[in-house]
mmCIF file of C-alpha atoms and ligand atoms in Angstrom:
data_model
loop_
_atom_site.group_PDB
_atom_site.id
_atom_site.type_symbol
_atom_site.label_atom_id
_atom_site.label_comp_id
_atom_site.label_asym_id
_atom_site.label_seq_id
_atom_site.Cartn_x
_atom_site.Cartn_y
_atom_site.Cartn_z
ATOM 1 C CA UNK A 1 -21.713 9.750 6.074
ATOM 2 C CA UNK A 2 -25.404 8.879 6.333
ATOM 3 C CA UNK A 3 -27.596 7.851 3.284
ATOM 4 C CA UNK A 4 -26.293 6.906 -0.554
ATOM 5 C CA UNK A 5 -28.232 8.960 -2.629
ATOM 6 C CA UNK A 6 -28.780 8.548 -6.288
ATOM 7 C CA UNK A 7 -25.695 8.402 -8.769
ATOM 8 C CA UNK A 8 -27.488 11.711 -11.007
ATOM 9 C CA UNK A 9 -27.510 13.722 -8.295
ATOM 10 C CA UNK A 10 -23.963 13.540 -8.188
ATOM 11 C CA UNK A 11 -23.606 15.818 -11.120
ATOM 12 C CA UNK A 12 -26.517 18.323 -9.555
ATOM 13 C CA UNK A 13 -24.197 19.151 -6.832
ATOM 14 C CA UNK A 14 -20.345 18.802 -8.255
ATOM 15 C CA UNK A 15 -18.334 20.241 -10.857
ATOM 16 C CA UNK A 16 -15.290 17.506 -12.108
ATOM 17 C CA UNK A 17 -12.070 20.149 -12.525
ATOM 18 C CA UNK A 18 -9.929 17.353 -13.832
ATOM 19 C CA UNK A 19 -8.411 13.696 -13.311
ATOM 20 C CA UNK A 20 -6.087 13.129 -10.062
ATOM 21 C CA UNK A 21 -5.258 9.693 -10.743
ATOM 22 C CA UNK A 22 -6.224 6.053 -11.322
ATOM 23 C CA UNK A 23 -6.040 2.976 -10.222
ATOM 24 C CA UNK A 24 -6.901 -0.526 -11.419
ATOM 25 C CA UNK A 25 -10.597 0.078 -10.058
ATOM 26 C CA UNK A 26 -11.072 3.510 -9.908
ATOM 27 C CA UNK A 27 -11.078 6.811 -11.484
ATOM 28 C CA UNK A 28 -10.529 9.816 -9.422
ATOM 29 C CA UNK A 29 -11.374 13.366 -10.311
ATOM 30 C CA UNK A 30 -10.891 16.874 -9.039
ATOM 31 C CA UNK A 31 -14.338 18.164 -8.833
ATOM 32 C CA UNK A 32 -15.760 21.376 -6.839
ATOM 33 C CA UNK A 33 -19.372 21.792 -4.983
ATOM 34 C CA UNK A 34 -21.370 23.919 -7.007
ATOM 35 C CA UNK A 35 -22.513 25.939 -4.143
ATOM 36 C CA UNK A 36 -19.987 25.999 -1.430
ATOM 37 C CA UNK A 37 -17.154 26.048 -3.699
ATOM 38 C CA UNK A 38 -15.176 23.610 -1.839
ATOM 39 C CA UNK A 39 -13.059 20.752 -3.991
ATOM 40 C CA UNK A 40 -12.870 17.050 -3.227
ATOM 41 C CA UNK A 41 -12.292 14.106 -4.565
ATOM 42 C CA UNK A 42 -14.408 12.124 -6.451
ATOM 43 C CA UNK A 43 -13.325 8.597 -6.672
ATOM 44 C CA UNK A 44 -15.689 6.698 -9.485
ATOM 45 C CA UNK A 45 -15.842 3.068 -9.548
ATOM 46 C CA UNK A 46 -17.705 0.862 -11.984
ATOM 47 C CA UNK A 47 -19.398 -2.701 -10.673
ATOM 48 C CA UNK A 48 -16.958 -3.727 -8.266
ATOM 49 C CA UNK A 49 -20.242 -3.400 -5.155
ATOM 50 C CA UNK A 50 -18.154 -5.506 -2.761
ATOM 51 C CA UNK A 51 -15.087 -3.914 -2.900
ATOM 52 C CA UNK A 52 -16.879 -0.368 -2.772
ATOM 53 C CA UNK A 53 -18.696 -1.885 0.377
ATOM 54 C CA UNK A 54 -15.966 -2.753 2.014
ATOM 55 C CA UNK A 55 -13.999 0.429 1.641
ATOM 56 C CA UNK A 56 -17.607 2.620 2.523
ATOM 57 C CA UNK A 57 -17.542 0.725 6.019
ATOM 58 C CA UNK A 58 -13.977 0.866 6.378
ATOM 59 C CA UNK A 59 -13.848 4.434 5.573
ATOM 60 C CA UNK A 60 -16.626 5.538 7.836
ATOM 61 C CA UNK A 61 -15.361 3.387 10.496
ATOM 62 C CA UNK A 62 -11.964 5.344 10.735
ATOM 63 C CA UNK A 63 -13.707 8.896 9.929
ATOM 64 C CA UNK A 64 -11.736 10.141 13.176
ATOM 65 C CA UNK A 65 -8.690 9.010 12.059
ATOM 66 C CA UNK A 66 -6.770 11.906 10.645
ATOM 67 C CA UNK A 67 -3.860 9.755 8.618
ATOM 68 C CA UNK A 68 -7.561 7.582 6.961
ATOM 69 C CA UNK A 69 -9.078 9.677 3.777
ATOM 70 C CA UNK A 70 -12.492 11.556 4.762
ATOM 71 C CA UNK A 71 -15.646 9.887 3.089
ATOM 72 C CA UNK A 72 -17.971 12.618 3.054
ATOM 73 C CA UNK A 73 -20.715 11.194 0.136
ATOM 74 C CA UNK A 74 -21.801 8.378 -1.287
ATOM 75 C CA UNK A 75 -23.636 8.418 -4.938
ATOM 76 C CA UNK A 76 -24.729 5.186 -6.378
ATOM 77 C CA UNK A 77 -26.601 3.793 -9.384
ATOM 78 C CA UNK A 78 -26.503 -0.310 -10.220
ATOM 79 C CA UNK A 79 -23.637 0.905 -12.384
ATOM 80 C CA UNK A 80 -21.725 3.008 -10.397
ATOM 81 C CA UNK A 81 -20.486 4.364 -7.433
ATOM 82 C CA UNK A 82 -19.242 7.641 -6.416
ATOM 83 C CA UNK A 83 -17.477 8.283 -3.325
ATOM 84 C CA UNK A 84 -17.441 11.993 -2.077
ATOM 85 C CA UNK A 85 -13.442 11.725 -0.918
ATOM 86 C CA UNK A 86 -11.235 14.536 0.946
ATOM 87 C CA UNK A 87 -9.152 16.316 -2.000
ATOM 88 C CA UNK A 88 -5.394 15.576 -1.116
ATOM 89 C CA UNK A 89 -3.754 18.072 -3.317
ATOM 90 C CA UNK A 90 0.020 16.745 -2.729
ATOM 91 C CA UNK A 91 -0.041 13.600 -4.588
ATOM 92 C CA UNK A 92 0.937 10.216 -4.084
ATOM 93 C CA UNK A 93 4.338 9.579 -2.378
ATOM 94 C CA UNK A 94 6.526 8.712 -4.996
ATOM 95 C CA UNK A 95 5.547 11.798 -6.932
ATOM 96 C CA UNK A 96 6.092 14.052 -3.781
ATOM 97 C CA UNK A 97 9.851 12.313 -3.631
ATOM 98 C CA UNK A 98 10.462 13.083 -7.151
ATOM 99 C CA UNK A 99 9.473 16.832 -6.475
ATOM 100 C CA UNK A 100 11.508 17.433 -3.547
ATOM 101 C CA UNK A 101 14.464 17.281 -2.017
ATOM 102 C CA UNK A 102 14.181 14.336 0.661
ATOM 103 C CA UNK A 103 16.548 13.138 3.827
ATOM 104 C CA UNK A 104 16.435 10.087 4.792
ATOM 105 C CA UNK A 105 15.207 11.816 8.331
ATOM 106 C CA UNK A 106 12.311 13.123 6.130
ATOM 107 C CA UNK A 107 10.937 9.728 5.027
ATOM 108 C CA UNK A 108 11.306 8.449 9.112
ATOM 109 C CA UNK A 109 8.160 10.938 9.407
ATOM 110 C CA UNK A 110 6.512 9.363 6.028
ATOM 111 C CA UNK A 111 6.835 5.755 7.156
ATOM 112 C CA UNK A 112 6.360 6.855 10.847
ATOM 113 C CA UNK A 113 2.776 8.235 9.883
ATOM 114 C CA UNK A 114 1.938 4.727 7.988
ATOM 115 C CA UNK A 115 2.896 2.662 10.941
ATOM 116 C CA UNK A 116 0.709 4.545 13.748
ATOM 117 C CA UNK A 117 -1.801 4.579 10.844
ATOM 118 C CA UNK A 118 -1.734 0.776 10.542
ATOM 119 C CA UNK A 119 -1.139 0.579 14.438
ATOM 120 C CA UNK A 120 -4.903 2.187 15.025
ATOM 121 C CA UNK A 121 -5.936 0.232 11.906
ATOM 122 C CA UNK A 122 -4.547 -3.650 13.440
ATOM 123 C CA UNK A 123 -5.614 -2.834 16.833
ATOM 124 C CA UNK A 124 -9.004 -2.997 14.804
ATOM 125 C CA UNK A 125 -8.222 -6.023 13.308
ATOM 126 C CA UNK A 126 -8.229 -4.571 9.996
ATOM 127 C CA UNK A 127 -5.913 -5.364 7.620
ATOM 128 C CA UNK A 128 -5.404 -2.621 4.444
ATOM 129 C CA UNK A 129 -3.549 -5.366 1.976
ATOM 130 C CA UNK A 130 -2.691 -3.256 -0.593
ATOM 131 C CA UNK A 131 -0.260 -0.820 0.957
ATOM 132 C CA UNK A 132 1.878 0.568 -1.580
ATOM 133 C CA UNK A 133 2.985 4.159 -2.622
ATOM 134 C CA UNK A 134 0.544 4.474 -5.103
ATOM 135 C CA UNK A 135 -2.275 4.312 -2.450
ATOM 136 C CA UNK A 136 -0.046 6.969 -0.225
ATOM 137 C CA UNK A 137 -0.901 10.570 -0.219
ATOM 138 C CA UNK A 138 0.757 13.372 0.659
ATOM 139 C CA UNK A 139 -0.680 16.160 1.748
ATOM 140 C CA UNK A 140 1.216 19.429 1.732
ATOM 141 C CA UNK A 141 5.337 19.288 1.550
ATOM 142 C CA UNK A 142 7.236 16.022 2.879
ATOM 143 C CA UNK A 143 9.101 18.173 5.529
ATOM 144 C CA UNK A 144 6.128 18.647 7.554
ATOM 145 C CA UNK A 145 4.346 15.610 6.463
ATOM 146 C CA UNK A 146 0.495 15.059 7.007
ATOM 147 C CA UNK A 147 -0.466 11.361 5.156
ATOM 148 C CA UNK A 148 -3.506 10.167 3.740
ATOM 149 C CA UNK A 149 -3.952 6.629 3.683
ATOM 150 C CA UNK A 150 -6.680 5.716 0.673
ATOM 151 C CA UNK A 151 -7.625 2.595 -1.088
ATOM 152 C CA UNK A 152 -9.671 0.234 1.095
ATOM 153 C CA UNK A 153 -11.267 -1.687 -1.287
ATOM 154 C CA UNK A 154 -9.099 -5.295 -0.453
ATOM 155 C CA UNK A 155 -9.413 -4.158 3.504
ATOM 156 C CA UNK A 156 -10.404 -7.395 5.675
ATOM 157 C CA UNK A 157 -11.354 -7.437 8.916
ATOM 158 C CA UNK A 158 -10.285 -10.002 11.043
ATOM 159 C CA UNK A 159 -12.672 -12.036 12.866
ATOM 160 C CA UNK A 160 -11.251 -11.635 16.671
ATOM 161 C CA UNK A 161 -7.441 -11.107 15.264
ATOM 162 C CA UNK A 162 -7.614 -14.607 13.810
ATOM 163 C CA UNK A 163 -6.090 -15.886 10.579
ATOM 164 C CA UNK A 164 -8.335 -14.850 7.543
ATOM 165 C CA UNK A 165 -8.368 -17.294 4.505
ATOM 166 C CA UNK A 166 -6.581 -16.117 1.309
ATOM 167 C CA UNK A 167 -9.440 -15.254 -1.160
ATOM 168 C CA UNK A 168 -7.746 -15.092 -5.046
ATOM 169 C CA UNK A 169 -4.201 -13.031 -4.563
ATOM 170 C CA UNK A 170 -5.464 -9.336 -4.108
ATOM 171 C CA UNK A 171 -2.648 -6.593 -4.869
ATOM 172 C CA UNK A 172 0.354 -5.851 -6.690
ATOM 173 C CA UNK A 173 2.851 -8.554 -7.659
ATOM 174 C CA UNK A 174 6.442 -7.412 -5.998
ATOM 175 C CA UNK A 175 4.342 -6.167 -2.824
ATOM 176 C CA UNK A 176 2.738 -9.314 -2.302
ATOM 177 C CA UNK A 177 3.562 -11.148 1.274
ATOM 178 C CA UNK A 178 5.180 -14.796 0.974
ATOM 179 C CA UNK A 179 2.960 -16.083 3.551
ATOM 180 C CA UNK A 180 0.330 -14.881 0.473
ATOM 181 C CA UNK A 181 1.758 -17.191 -2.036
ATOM 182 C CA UNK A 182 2.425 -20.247 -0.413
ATOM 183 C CA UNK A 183 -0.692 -22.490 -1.591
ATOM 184 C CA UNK A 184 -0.202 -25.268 1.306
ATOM 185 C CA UNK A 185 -1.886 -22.754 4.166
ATOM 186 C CA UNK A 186 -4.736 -20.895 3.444
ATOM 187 C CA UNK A 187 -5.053 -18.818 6.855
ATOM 188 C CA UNK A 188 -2.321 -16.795 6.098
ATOM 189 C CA UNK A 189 -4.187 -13.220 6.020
ATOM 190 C CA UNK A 190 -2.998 -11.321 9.164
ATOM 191 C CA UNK A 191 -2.087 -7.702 9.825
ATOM 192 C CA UNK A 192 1.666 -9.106 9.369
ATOM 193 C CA UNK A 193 0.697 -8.978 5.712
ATOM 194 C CA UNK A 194 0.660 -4.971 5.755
ATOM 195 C CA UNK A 195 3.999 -4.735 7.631
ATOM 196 C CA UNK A 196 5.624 -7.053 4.787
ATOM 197 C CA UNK A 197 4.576 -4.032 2.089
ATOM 198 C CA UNK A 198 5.791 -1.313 4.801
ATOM 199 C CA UNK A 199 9.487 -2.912 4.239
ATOM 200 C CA UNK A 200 8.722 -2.655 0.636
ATOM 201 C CA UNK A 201 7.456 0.466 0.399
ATOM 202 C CA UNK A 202 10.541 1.637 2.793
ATOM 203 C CA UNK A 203 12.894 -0.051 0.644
ATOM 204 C CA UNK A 204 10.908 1.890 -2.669
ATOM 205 C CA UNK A 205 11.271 4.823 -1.066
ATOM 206 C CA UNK A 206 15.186 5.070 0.055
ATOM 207 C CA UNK A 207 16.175 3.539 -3.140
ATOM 208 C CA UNK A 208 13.985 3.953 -6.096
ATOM 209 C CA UNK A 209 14.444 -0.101 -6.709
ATOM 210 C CA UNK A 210 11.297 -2.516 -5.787
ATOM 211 C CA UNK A 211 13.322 -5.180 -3.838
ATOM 212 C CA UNK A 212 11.680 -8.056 -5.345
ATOM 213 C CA UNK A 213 10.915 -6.881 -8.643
ATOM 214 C CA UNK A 214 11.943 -9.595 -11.460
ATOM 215 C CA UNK A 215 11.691 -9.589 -15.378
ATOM 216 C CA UNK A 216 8.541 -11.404 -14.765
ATOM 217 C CA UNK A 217 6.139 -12.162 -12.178
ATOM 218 C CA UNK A 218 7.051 -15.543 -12.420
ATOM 219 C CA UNK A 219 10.869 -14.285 -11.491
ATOM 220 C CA UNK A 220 9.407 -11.679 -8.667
ATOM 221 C CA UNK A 221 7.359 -14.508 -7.228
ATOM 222 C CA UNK A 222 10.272 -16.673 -6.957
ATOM 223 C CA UNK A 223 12.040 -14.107 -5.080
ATOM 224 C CA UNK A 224 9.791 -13.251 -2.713
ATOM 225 C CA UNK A 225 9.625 -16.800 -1.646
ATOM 226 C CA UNK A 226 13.268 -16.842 -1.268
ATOM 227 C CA UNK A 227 13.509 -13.739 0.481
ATOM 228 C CA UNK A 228 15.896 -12.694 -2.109
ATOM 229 C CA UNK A 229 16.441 -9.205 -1.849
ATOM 230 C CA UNK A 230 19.938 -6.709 -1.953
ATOM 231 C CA UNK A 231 20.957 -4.805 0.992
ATOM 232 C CA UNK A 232 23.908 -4.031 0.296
ATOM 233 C CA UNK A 233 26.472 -0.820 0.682
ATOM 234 C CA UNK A 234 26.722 0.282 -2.814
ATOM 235 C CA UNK A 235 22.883 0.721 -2.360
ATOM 236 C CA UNK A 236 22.759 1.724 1.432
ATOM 237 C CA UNK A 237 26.337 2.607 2.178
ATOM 238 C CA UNK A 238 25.000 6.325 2.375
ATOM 239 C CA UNK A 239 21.653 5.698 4.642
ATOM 240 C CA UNK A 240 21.991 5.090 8.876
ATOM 241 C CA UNK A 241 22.400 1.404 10.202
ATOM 242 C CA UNK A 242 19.116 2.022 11.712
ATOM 243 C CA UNK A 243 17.291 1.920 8.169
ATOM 244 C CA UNK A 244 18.619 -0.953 6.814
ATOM 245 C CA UNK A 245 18.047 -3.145 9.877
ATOM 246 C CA UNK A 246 14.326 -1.661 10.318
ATOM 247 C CA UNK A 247 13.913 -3.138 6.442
ATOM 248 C CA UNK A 248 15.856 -6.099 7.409
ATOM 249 C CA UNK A 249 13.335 -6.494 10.272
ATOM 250 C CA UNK A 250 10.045 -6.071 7.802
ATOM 251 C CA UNK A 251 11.292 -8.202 4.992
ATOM 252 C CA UNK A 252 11.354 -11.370 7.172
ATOM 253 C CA UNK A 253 9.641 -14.270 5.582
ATOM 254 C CA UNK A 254 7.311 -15.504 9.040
ATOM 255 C CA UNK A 255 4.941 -13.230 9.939
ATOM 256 C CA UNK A 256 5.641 -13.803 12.978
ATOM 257 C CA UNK A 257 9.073 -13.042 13.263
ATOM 258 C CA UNK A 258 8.386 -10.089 11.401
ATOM 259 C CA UNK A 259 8.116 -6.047 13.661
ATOM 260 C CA UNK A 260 4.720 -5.246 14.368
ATOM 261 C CA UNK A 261 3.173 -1.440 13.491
ATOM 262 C CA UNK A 262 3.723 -1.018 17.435
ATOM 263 C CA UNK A 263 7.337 -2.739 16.894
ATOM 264 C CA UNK A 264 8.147 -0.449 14.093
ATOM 265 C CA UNK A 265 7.001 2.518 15.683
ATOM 266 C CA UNK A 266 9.605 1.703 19.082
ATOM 267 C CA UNK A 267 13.016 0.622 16.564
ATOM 268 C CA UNK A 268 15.348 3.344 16.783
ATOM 269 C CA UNK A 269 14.824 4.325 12.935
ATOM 270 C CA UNK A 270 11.580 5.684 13.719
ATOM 271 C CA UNK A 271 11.939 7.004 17.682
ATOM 272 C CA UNK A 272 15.201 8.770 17.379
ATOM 273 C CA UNK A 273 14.919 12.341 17.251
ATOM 274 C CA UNK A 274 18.376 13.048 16.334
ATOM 275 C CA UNK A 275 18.446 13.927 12.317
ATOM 276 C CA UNK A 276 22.789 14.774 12.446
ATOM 277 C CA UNK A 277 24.491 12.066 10.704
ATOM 278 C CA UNK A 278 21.884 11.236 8.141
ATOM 279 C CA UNK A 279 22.614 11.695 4.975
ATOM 280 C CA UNK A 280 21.081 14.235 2.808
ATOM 281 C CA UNK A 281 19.910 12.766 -0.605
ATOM 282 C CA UNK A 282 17.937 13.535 -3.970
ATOM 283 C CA UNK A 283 16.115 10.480 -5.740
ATOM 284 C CA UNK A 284 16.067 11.472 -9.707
ATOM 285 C CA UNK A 285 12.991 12.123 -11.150
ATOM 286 C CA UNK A 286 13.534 10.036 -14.008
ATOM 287 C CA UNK A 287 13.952 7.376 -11.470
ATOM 288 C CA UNK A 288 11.285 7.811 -9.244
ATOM 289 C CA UNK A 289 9.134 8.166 -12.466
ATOM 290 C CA UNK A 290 10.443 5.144 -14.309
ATOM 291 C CA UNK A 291 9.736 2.662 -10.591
ATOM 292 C CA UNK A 292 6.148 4.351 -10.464
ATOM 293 C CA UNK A 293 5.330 3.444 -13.968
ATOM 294 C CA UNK A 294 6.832 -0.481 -13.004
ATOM 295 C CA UNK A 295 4.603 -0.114 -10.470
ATOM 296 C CA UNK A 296 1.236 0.698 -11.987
ATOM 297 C CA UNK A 297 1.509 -1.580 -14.806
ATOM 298 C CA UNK A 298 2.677 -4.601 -13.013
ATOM 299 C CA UNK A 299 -0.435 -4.707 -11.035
ATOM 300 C CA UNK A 300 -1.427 -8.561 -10.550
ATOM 301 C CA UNK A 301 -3.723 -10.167 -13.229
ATOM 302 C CA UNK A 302 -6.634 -12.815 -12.911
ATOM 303 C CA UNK A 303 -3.833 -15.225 -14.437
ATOM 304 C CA UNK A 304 -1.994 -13.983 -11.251
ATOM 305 C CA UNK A 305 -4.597 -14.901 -8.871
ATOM 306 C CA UNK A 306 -4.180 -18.975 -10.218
ATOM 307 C CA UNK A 307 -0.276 -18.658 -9.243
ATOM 308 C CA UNK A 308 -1.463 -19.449 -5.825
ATOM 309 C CA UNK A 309 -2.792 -22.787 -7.014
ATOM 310 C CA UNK A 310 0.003 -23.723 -9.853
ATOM 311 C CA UNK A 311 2.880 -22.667 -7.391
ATOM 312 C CA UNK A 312 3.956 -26.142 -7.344
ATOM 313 C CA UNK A 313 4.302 -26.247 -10.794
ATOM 314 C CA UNK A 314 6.643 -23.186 -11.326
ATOM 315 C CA UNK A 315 8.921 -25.206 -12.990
ATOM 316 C CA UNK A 316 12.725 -25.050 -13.942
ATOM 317 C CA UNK A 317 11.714 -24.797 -17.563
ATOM 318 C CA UNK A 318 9.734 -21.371 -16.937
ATOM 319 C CA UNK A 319 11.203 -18.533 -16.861
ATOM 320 C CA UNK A 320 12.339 -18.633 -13.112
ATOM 321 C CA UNK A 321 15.064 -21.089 -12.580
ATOM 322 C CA UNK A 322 14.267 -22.285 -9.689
ATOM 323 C CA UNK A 323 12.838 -25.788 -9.104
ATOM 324 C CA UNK A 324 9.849 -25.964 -6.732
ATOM 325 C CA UNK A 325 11.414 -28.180 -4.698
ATOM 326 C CA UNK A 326 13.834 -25.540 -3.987
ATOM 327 C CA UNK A 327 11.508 -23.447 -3.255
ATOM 328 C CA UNK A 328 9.568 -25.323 -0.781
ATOM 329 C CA UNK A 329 13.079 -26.531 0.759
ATOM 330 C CA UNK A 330 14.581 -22.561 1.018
ATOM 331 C CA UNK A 331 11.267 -21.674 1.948
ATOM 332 C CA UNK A 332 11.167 -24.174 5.234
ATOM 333 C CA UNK A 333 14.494 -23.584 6.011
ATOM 334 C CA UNK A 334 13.904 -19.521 6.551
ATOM 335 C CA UNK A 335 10.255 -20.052 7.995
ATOM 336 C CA UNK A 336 10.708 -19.641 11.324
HETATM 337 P P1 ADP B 1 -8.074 2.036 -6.969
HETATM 338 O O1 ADP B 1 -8.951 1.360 -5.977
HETATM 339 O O2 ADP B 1 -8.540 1.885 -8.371
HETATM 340 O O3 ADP B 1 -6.596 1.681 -6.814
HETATM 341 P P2 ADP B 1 -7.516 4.501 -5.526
HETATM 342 O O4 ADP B 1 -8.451 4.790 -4.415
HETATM 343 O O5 ADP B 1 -6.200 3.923 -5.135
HETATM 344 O O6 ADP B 1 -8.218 3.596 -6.645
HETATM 345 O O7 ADP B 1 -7.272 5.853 -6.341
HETATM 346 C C1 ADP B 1 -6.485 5.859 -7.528
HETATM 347 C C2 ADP B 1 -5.515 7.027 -7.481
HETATM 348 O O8 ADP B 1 -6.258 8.265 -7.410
HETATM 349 C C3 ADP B 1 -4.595 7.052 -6.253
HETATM 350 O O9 ADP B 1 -3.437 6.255 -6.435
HETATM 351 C C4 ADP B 1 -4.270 8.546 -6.152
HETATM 352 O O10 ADP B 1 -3.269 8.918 -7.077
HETATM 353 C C5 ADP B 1 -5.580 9.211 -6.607
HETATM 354 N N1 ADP B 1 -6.428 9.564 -5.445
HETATM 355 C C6 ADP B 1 -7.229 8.722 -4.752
HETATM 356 N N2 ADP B 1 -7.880 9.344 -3.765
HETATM 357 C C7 ADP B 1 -7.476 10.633 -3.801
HETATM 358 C C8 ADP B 1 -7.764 11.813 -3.003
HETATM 359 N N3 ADP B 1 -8.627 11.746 -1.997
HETATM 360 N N4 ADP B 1 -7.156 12.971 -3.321
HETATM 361 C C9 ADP B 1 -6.276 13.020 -4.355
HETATM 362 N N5 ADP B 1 -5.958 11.964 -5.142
HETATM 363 C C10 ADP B 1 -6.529 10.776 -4.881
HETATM 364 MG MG1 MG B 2 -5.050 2.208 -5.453
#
């Protein structure tokens, strides 16, 4: 990807065939070339330069990874921006599980794809922070699974793989890293953050439950600080020990006690070949449909961004009844 050109040309050369999706920033349409006939995706996002920035760099940095999303174009007005995007026809990942009929062996190759993605991604010193199954694509069927990674618009890069300082909470409430919303450290961005939302997204994925999801964001704050999460039989009777200790292993409130991408890609849940006792097992649409829409609505608000700041004071008489001296106590106590 070479020069931006101007955001009317955009319509010159492409054809939109139709919305793929959207996210809090972005719209994203089908659209064809008018003279090649090939389709891509056109991912239109208003204002936002910085974030759009970030992900053009990010994007053209990683143009030879094949688990990264192509950038092929850039259009651009004051207004607006128009990235030129690979078309990845099988959807996001949550909608691909809902379609199909998934093993537990099949998701090993999902989440093993995202963890040599983030692998190539950290050895950069990048961090993606908003890893999530929304911002997963799929490209064909999840038995022979080829991944897209997309959405680099809260990337950072890490000056010489140190600490980064937390900038206003950036993405989606139950994913969010506790490390992320303690308020009494601010260099607490590191590529640990990313592996925190790979146990989340594992944990999405196997059960149709967010781990840390609460009635409010006040409640799913609170448990994320505690580490307060259910891994129990009744829920993961039917999956391998493997996968429940690989979570156990993400969802770890240090950072630093917590499996790297090169870690993750070594525990047995990921390198073992063998797919004979693991289980067979269909998530329910209306499941998988009813977390995804949890998902997308609950994504974090300016009012969110402050929580950082008023942690202290998420008091008793809230709606999380938790004190925050108990959190700051249970917090110590499992911070390695
Ligand atoms: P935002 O920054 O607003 O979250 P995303 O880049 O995540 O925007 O795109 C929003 C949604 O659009 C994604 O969750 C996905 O469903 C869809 N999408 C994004 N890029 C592509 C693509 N290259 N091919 C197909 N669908 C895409
Ligand atoms: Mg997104």
């Amino acid at each position: 990807m070479k020069e931006i050109k101007e955001r009317h040309l955009f319509e010159e050369k492409y054809r939109i065939c139709g919305m793929l999706g959207r996210g809090r920033f972005a719209t994203v349409y089908k659209c064809m070339h008018k003279e090649t006939k090939q389709y891509f995706a056109a991912k239109i996002v208003q204002k936002h330069q910085s974030r759009v920035d970030t992900e053009i760099s990010i994007l053209n940095s990683f143009r030879h990874n094949k688990n990264v999303i192509s950038l092929f174009e850039v259009y651009q007005d004051s207004r607006e921006s128009v990235l030129i995007l690979e078309l990845v026809s099988g959807g996001e990942l949550l909608y691909v599980l809902g379609k199909n009929i998934v093993t537990e062996y099949d998701m090993t190759h999902v989440i093993k794809h995202l963890c040599s993605t983030l692998y190539c991604l950290h050895y950069k010193h990048i961090v993606h922070m908003d890893i999530k199954p929304e911002n997963i694509l799929i490209c064909n069927t999840l038995h022979k699974p080829a991944l897209r990674l997309v959405d680099f618009g809260f990337a950072r890069m890490l000056q010489n793989n140190r600490p980064g300082n937390l900038e206003p909470l950036r993405g989606t409430p139950e994913f969010l890293a506790p490390e992320m919303l303690r308020c009494d450290n601010l260099d607490v961005v590191t590529t640990a953050v990313d592996m925190w939302c790979v146990g989340v997204t594992t944990y999405i994925t196997l059960t149709g439950i967010s781990p840390f999801q609460g009635d409010t964001d006040c409640e799913t704050v609170a448990r994320i600080l505690h580490c307060d999460y259910y891994l129990g039989d009744d829920l993961f009777g039917g999956y391998s020990r493997d996968a429940v200790d690989f979570i156990s292993k993400l969802l770890v409130p240090s950072p630093r006690a917590r499996m790297t991408a090169a870690e993750c890609l070594n525990h047995p849940w990921l390198s073992k070949k063998k797919r004979s006792k693991q289980r067979q097992y269909t998530l329910s649409s209306h499941v998988i449909s009813s977390v995804r829409a949890a998902l997308s609505e609950r994504v974090i608000s300016d009012t969110m961004s402050m929580l950082k700041l008023n942690l202290r004071e998420l008091s008793c008489s809230g709606d999380s009844n938790i004190k925050p001296s108990t959190i700051d106590r249970n917090y110590k106590s499992s911070y390695k």
